[in-house]
Amino acid sequence: MTDRQPIRRALVSVFDKSGLDRLAAAFQAAGVDVVSTGSTAQALEDHGLAVTRVEAVTGFPELLDGRVKTLHPRVHAGLLADRRRPEHLDQLDAAGIAPFDLVVCNLYPFEATVADPEASEDAAVERIDVGGPAMVRAAAKNFASVAVVCEVADYGLVEAALAAGGTTLGERRALAALAFARTAAYDGAVATWFAGDEPFPATLPLTGRLLRTLRYGENPHQAAALYALTGLGPAGGPLRRRPDGASAHGLAGAVQVAGKELSYNNLLDADAALGLVAEHADRPFAVVVKHTNPCGAAPGATLEAAYAAALEGDPMSAFGGVVGLSRPLDEATARRIAGVFTEVVLAPGFGAEALEVLAGKPSLRLVEVDLALPPVGALAVRSVRGGLLVQQADLAPDDPAAWTVAAGPAPDAATLEQLELAWTVARHVKSNAIVLVNQGRVVGVGAGQMSRVDSVRIAVAKAGGRAAGAVAGSDAYFPFPDGVEELAAAGVRAVAQPGGSVRDAEVTEAAARAGLTLLLTGRRHFRH
């Protein structure tokens, strides 16, 4: 066999008809004999390409409303014959079957169908492709002889191969890898749908599509990459997706508008910012994140006011941080951001004036992202050595109206609003987490300490004089009274915490002695 195997005969059967005009022109120019099915054949003919209908090859019309079109020996023998083996060629010749050099097939849009809440079960079942994956897998298995393309985005590879005189073995192997990855993701989505409400099925279908390799990981000696998750969704079905298969929410579906390439650490920090901003998407809100922890966060009457208040939380730590915004970046806010060294700005959009203001900062990464939260019940996955930890993501909303007052006077509406802010920010701080809020903004954060009282001391130190009159949120219970005692000594007047410690009575007594309002949320928000 020569290095390039000519494409003389192709089988084309696609649901997505985009790009067929380009393929038709390329096939016609190269003189390729094209076999095609139903509506695909009609589309190619409409683009001026003469095709052979598959029923002329098989001798059978399409059956069962199109469920059976290509499932026939005259098709699959032409796909699976290994032309390196003389006996395969002899059998093809004896049966009068011509081999295929190329398969172009994209699958029924099962994922998009089940993402539609209005789709019926029958509609979903009809979008489970059988013949398509069979053709794709057959061609991919026989990559030594057949090339396979199953994504519209890869049609350019077909055009290039036709212009070059055929496909190389290396190209066919690479295309086979893409094909098996696609059928694996497809079958994973089908399996997830069939699992229904089972939160943790016996097998977890988890696949990803490489979006880009990164310069390095957390450190320069570590290689890294970003994948779009295509196989994991909430209990009951896959995530809603864009047509390209990437998640419709989150960083895998984001668009970088400007700036240097995003690093692994940039993406981790941006994800932390996105999680908090998405919870406050109903109002102007800003957060500054450093090492995945919020160091400042605040709502505001305007986006500029929100960012200014967030920056005041810890301007020193904000140096080199990631900014998350709940509104499209405007000119006034951009001018404030331009005055602080910032790695990334994450927002649902960027105004033309804002882009102009930041044009002089080519290193600043601007990322446009959808703020939609994943559905409650979506699964979160983390790796451990030799396995995966899977849990429902911490997305369930909290109801401050259901909190109970354990000590001190009941908070007024303004105090409760500030406690809610402290509590929602604490959800996004590494445990042990203590968050102080004063005048509608975060003023002190204690994160990731081995003892909760140390987190209290750090938060108070960060807040300085702003601790007086502040309120606090604690992501988990106080194991000893010392935490609330130190908060009270700093001037904090109210605390929201889950409760649940064996020493709750001692903690409550300490709060009461200090005149501190203590609210029990009944839910903790560890973030390890």
XYZ file of C-alpha atoms in Angstrom:
528
model
C 0.000 0.000 0.000
C 1.225 3.506 -0.748
C 1.559 6.070 2.015
C -1.649 7.752 0.891
C -4.672 5.621 0.193
C -6.882 7.233 -2.471
C -10.515 7.977 -1.674
C -12.429 6.427 -4.543
C -15.638 5.382 -2.805
C -17.353 7.051 0.165
C -20.408 6.328 2.290
C -22.135 9.471 3.543
C -25.049 9.438 6.000
C -25.498 12.421 8.331
C -28.207 13.976 10.458
C -26.553 17.398 10.538
C -26.556 18.571 6.918
C -24.334 21.621 7.478
C -21.136 21.590 5.452
C -22.460 19.173 2.848
C -22.084 21.811 0.150
C -18.313 21.800 0.732
C -18.140 18.006 0.751
C -20.223 17.735 -2.414
C -17.899 20.101 -4.252
C -14.793 18.283 -2.998
C -16.178 14.854 -3.913
C -17.211 16.038 -7.347
C -13.811 17.575 -8.047
C -12.043 14.365 -6.984
C -14.412 12.061 -8.870
C -15.433 10.115 -5.767
C -18.224 7.541 -6.051
C -20.587 8.465 -3.200
C -23.155 6.132 -1.674
C -25.702 7.896 0.510
C -28.959 7.520 2.397
C -32.355 9.225 2.333
C -32.270 12.912 3.161
C -28.475 13.035 3.006
C -28.553 11.784 -0.568
C -31.164 14.387 -1.433
C -29.082 17.161 0.121
C -25.966 16.101 -1.796
C -27.959 15.950 -5.023
C -29.315 19.416 -4.289
C -25.689 20.563 -4.132
C -25.089 19.140 -7.601
C -23.458 15.814 -6.698
C -24.652 12.603 -8.315
C -24.933 9.849 -5.689
C -25.833 6.167 -5.492
C -28.732 5.546 -3.139
C -27.945 2.924 -0.508
C -30.990 0.863 -1.474
C -29.431 0.393 -4.900
C -26.449 -1.202 -3.131
C -28.355 -3.339 -0.619
C -31.306 -4.264 -2.816
C -33.683 -3.296 -0.009
C -35.627 -0.094 0.588
C -35.326 1.692 3.909
C -37.371 -0.244 6.466
C -39.168 0.512 9.730
C -39.438 4.261 9.224
C -35.712 4.512 8.518
C -34.530 2.415 11.466
C -32.935 0.030 8.970
C -30.994 1.579 6.089
C -27.347 0.562 6.166
C -27.463 -2.559 8.368
C -26.648 -4.922 5.512
C -23.671 -7.125 4.492
C -23.177 -5.173 1.258
C -22.522 -2.106 3.377
C -20.680 -3.550 6.342
C -18.550 -5.983 4.382
C -17.407 -2.992 2.333
C -16.498 -1.240 5.599
C -14.863 -4.118 7.442
C -12.825 -5.813 4.715
C -9.137 -5.560 5.640
C -7.499 -4.995 2.273
C -4.156 -6.204 3.595
C -5.652 -9.697 3.714
C -6.056 -11.364 0.287
C -8.824 -13.657 1.553
C -10.949 -10.609 2.449
C -10.488 -9.180 -1.009
C -11.348 -12.553 -2.561
C -14.565 -12.750 -0.533
C -15.569 -9.222 -1.555
C -14.910 -10.075 -5.173
C -16.914 -13.307 -4.971
C -19.867 -11.471 -3.419
C -19.637 -8.562 -5.861
C -19.130 -6.040 -3.048
C -17.030 -2.891 -3.516
C -15.034 -1.611 -0.508
C -15.378 1.856 0.970
C -12.427 4.183 1.502
C -14.256 6.784 3.595
C -17.280 7.042 5.875
C -18.817 10.397 6.769
C -21.463 9.958 9.437
C -22.696 12.126 12.298
C -25.194 10.676 14.721
C -28.772 11.439 15.658
C -28.838 14.326 18.173
C -29.746 12.255 21.214
C -28.058 14.603 23.710
C -29.864 17.671 22.393
C -33.179 15.820 22.358
C -33.091 14.683 25.991
C -31.860 18.137 27.068
C -35.252 19.479 25.973
C -37.601 19.168 28.956
C -40.546 18.914 26.547
C -39.139 15.847 24.755
C -41.166 12.672 25.240
C -39.682 9.271 25.981
C -40.642 8.069 22.505
C -38.867 11.052 20.936
C -35.743 10.264 22.946
C -35.817 6.598 21.957
C -36.114 7.488 18.276
C -32.979 9.605 18.626
C -30.930 6.613 19.759
C -28.846 5.956 16.674
C -28.110 2.334 15.782
C -26.957 2.251 12.175
C -24.789 5.349 12.528
C -22.620 4.098 15.402
C -22.408 0.705 13.698
C -20.973 2.312 10.549
C -18.668 4.596 12.514
C -17.316 1.766 14.671
C -16.876 -0.561 11.702
C -14.905 2.020 9.751
C -12.853 2.974 12.812
C -12.025 -0.651 13.582
C -10.826 -1.044 10.005
C -8.704 2.131 10.036
C -5.985 0.251 8.166
C -8.234 0.485 5.115
C -10.980 3.039 5.841
C -11.071 6.649 7.033
C -14.008 7.855 9.145
C -15.219 11.376 9.920
C -18.114 11.934 12.335
C -17.964 15.656 13.104
C -18.804 18.563 10.796
C -15.773 20.376 12.233
C -13.525 17.726 10.658
C -14.827 18.052 7.096
C -11.779 20.145 6.320
C -9.679 17.017 6.864
C -11.629 15.291 4.097
C -11.085 18.198 1.719
C -7.367 18.252 2.529
C -7.043 14.487 2.040
C -8.820 14.616 -1.320
C -6.528 17.411 -2.440
C -3.461 15.459 -1.259
C -4.431 12.257 -3.040
C -5.829 10.304 -0.111
C -5.389 9.567 3.585
C -2.315 8.345 5.416
C -2.348 5.528 7.935
C -1.566 8.030 10.688
C -4.503 10.205 9.674
C -6.859 7.229 9.621
C -5.692 6.115 13.061
C -6.252 9.609 14.476
C -9.716 9.768 12.927
C -10.522 6.339 14.371
C -9.615 7.598 17.846
C -11.986 10.548 17.399
C -14.719 8.223 16.148
C -14.514 5.840 19.099
C -14.439 8.802 21.489
C -17.629 10.102 19.895
C -19.471 6.775 20.111
C -18.292 6.340 23.715
C -19.668 9.762 24.654
C -22.879 9.029 22.771
C -23.415 5.699 24.485
C -22.579 7.332 27.813
C -25.326 9.903 27.296
C -27.795 7.157 26.404
C -26.801 5.121 29.475
C -27.180 8.184 31.712
C -30.668 8.808 30.344
C -31.710 5.196 30.888
C -30.413 5.354 34.478
C -33.138 7.914 35.127
C -33.307 9.074 38.722
C -30.539 6.747 39.905
C -28.026 9.242 41.384
C -25.061 6.873 41.291
C -25.384 4.272 38.522
C -23.304 1.098 38.595
C -21.126 2.512 35.830
C -20.450 6.239 35.581
C -20.289 7.357 31.932
C -17.724 10.143 31.972
C -16.136 11.445 28.792
C -14.549 14.693 27.770
C -13.551 16.466 24.603
C -10.130 18.107 24.495
C -10.573 21.850 24.134
C -6.943 22.858 24.479
C -3.674 21.898 26.041
C -2.400 24.380 28.602
C 1.097 25.779 29.007
C 1.459 23.749 32.200
C -0.466 22.716 35.283
C -0.288 24.087 38.807
C 3.500 24.129 38.395
C 5.711 24.386 35.294
C 6.838 20.745 35.489
C 3.225 19.471 35.229
C 1.480 19.015 31.876
C -2.202 20.002 31.741
C -5.221 20.349 29.458
C -8.840 21.533 29.507
C -11.622 19.187 28.452
C -15.296 19.889 27.831
C -17.361 17.426 29.810
C -19.693 15.488 27.521
C -20.788 12.498 29.559
C -21.755 13.725 33.033
C -25.033 15.286 34.036
C -27.489 15.539 36.879
C -29.437 12.549 38.025
C -32.047 11.984 35.373
C -30.199 13.148 32.262
C -27.181 14.781 30.671
C -26.335 18.438 30.959
C -27.883 20.870 28.494
C -25.336 21.420 25.742
C -24.355 23.721 22.961
C -24.368 22.156 19.486
C -20.577 21.654 19.668
C -21.042 19.295 22.606
C -19.557 21.565 25.253
C -21.508 22.266 28.406
C -23.797 25.249 27.951
C -22.690 26.550 31.331
C -19.271 26.791 32.880
C -15.769 27.438 31.683
C -15.796 24.664 29.095
C -18.392 26.706 27.194
C -16.764 30.089 27.825
C -15.185 32.310 25.176
C -11.911 34.129 25.762
C -12.349 37.624 24.361
C -8.827 38.957 24.890
C -5.526 38.392 26.641
C -2.882 35.731 27.049
C -3.647 32.037 27.128
C -5.481 30.965 30.264
C -3.392 28.875 32.627
C -4.474 25.922 34.732
C -4.478 28.106 37.849
C -6.347 30.884 36.034
C -9.078 28.392 35.203
C -9.307 27.116 38.779
C -9.624 30.661 40.119
C -12.086 31.618 37.382
C -14.247 28.630 38.255
C -14.275 29.698 41.907
C -15.312 33.207 40.875
C -18.012 31.880 38.560
C -19.581 29.764 41.292
C -20.107 32.751 43.589
C -21.104 35.270 40.920
C -23.685 32.855 39.501
C -25.441 32.794 42.882
C -25.852 36.584 42.674
C -26.718 36.911 38.997
C -29.953 38.713 39.870
C -28.127 41.951 40.816
C -24.868 43.811 40.168
C -22.247 41.784 42.030
C -18.472 41.437 41.997
C -15.972 39.061 43.559
C -12.187 39.061 43.639
C -10.659 35.587 43.943
C -7.133 34.610 44.919
C -5.997 30.982 45.078
C -9.632 29.854 44.657
C -10.809 31.842 47.713
C -12.837 35.057 47.586
C -10.841 37.853 49.176
C -13.544 40.433 48.495
C -17.158 40.299 47.347
C -20.075 42.713 47.298
C -23.307 43.686 45.575
C -23.839 47.273 44.491
C -26.289 49.700 42.958
C -24.079 49.537 39.851
C -21.407 47.128 38.684
C -18.777 49.776 39.315
C -19.967 50.196 42.900
C -19.992 46.438 43.431
C -16.431 46.072 42.142
C -15.183 49.002 44.206
C -16.712 47.479 47.341
C -15.310 44.028 46.550
C -11.849 45.498 46.039
C -12.025 47.213 49.434
C -12.391 43.806 51.099
C -8.681 43.024 50.744
C -6.924 45.242 48.179
C -3.539 43.719 48.961
C -4.683 40.179 48.203
C -6.512 41.395 45.090
C -3.129 41.983 43.416
C -2.863 39.328 40.696
C -6.375 38.055 41.376
C -9.338 36.987 39.262
C -12.420 39.221 39.062
C -15.894 37.781 38.558
C -18.790 40.057 37.542
C -22.515 39.406 37.340
C -23.117 41.984 34.602
C -21.395 42.736 31.282
C -18.276 44.786 31.909
C -18.907 48.499 31.314
C -16.489 51.356 30.766
C -16.603 52.758 34.317
C -15.887 49.382 35.912
C -13.177 48.656 33.341
C -11.383 51.883 34.274
C -11.306 50.804 37.922
C -10.063 47.321 37.034
C -7.351 48.841 34.826
C -5.801 50.391 37.926
C -5.180 47.022 39.618
C -2.969 44.189 38.394
C -5.529 41.517 37.520
C -5.057 38.152 35.838
C -8.586 37.427 34.584
C -11.931 39.207 34.323
C -14.892 36.854 34.040
C -18.237 38.334 32.969
C -21.368 37.521 30.937
C -20.294 40.103 28.358
C -17.937 42.975 27.525
C -19.020 46.365 26.225
C -17.101 47.928 23.342
C -16.019 50.861 25.521
C -14.752 48.504 28.219
C -12.730 46.557 25.668
C -11.217 49.788 24.420
C -10.223 50.796 27.967
C -8.491 47.447 28.541
C -6.939 47.185 25.077
C -3.660 48.453 26.459
C -3.389 45.434 28.757
C -2.627 42.539 26.390
C -1.867 40.174 29.267
C -5.272 40.627 30.925
C -7.478 37.702 30.073
C -11.126 38.572 29.415
C -13.503 35.616 29.531
C -17.167 35.736 28.521
C -19.218 33.053 30.234
C -22.816 32.023 30.795
C -23.726 32.540 34.470
C -26.448 29.878 34.498
C -26.022 27.519 37.436
C -26.026 23.770 36.795
C -29.328 22.149 37.752
C -29.701 21.021 41.351
C -28.613 17.390 41.407
C -25.715 17.868 38.989
C -22.787 15.678 39.921
C -19.345 16.895 40.911
C -16.315 14.654 40.404
C -12.869 14.764 41.960
C -10.009 12.376 41.423
C -8.307 10.375 44.140
C -5.506 7.900 43.627
C -7.022 4.993 41.746
C -10.561 6.318 41.587
C -13.119 9.086 41.530
C -15.131 10.719 44.279
C -18.605 11.673 43.071
C -21.192 13.753 44.889
C -24.101 16.005 44.154
C -22.725 19.513 43.707
C -23.467 21.947 46.563
C -26.068 23.925 44.637
C -29.228 23.736 46.747
C -30.355 27.255 47.745
C -30.484 28.304 51.384
C -33.500 29.968 52.990
C -32.509 32.512 55.659
C -36.155 32.744 56.723
C -35.800 29.191 58.033
C -32.773 29.950 60.205
C -33.357 29.816 63.954
C -32.104 32.275 66.562
C -30.143 30.384 69.233
C -28.842 33.386 71.173
C -29.171 37.157 71.301
C -31.769 39.434 69.745
C -33.416 38.461 66.463
C -31.695 40.234 63.559
C -33.471 42.991 61.707
C -33.916 42.786 57.942
C -30.700 44.684 57.170
C -28.639 42.482 59.478
C -30.182 39.320 58.038
C -29.315 40.500 54.529
C -25.680 40.942 55.538
C -25.645 37.551 57.258
C -26.963 35.992 54.071
C -24.107 37.554 52.112
C -21.551 36.263 54.620
C -23.141 32.826 54.483
C -23.249 32.581 50.691
C -19.624 33.692 50.393
C -18.553 31.162 53.062
C -19.914 28.410 50.815
C -17.141 29.308 48.344
C -14.258 29.616 50.819
C -11.943 26.719 51.629
C -12.861 25.127 54.918
C -12.451 26.023 57.721
C -14.152 29.200 56.496
C -15.023 32.397 58.352
C -16.361 35.409 56.423
C -16.959 38.866 57.876
C -19.329 41.328 56.207
C -19.835 44.969 57.081
C -21.802 47.642 55.245
C -22.827 45.198 52.513
C -19.351 43.972 51.580
C -16.901 41.278 52.597
C -14.251 42.803 54.876
C -12.405 39.746 56.171
C -11.930 36.101 55.156
C -10.266 33.299 57.076
C -9.774 30.296 54.803
C -8.410 26.788 54.855
C -7.067 26.676 58.393
C -6.702 23.483 60.376
C -8.600 24.995 63.331
C -11.676 27.192 63.099
C -10.445 29.675 65.689
C -7.382 30.326 63.502
C -9.704 31.152 60.606
C -11.535 33.532 62.958
C -8.268 35.260 63.876
C -7.246 35.648 60.229
C -10.664 37.041 59.225
C -10.582 39.520 62.112
C -7.014 40.547 61.269
C -7.961 41.089 57.620
C -10.964 43.174 58.638
C -9.076 45.286 61.181
C -11.303 48.041 62.540
C -14.062 47.002 60.119
C -14.745 43.953 62.313
C -16.569 46.241 64.745
C -20.248 46.067 63.817
C -19.681 43.297 61.259
C -21.555 40.016 60.920
C -19.972 36.611 60.316
C -20.685 33.413 58.425
C -19.083 30.101 59.381
C -19.291 27.239 56.905
C -19.516 24.654 59.714
C -20.186 24.555 63.431
C -17.904 25.993 66.106
C -16.382 23.034 67.974
C -15.523 25.215 70.968
C -16.731 28.550 72.348
C -13.414 30.281 71.572
C -14.444 31.136 67.977
C -17.544 33.111 68.895
C -15.748 34.640 71.885
C -13.014 36.060 69.646
C -15.577 37.294 67.127
C -17.493 39.068 69.884
C -14.279 40.565 71.271
C -13.544 42.028 67.828
C -16.957 43.710 67.736
C -18.825 41.247 65.527
C -22.518 41.449 66.421
C -24.130 38.457 64.672
C -23.039 35.047 63.410
C -24.667 32.480 61.097
C -23.439 28.916 61.532
C -24.933 25.453 60.964
C -24.830 24.134 64.512
C -24.520 20.447 65.210
C -21.539 20.355 67.562
C -21.623 18.308 70.740
C -20.687 21.622 72.393
C -23.484 23.661 70.801
C -24.834 24.496 74.257
C -21.458 25.891 75.355
C -21.103 27.886 72.148
C -24.637 29.253 72.499
C -24.000 30.243 76.125
C -20.794 32.042 75.123
C -22.661 33.952 72.414
C -25.428 34.891 74.845
C -22.920 36.128 77.450
C -21.290 38.321 74.826
C -24.604 39.721 73.582
C -23.972 38.148 70.184
C -26.835 37.112 67.913
C -26.296 33.483 66.926
C -28.316 31.959 64.099
C -28.389 28.273 63.217
C -28.729 27.552 59.497
C -29.080 23.796 59.861
C -26.830 23.190 56.848
C -23.069 23.242 56.486
C -21.026 24.147 53.418
C -17.629 22.491 53.688
C -15.377 23.126 50.694
C -12.344 20.885 51.068
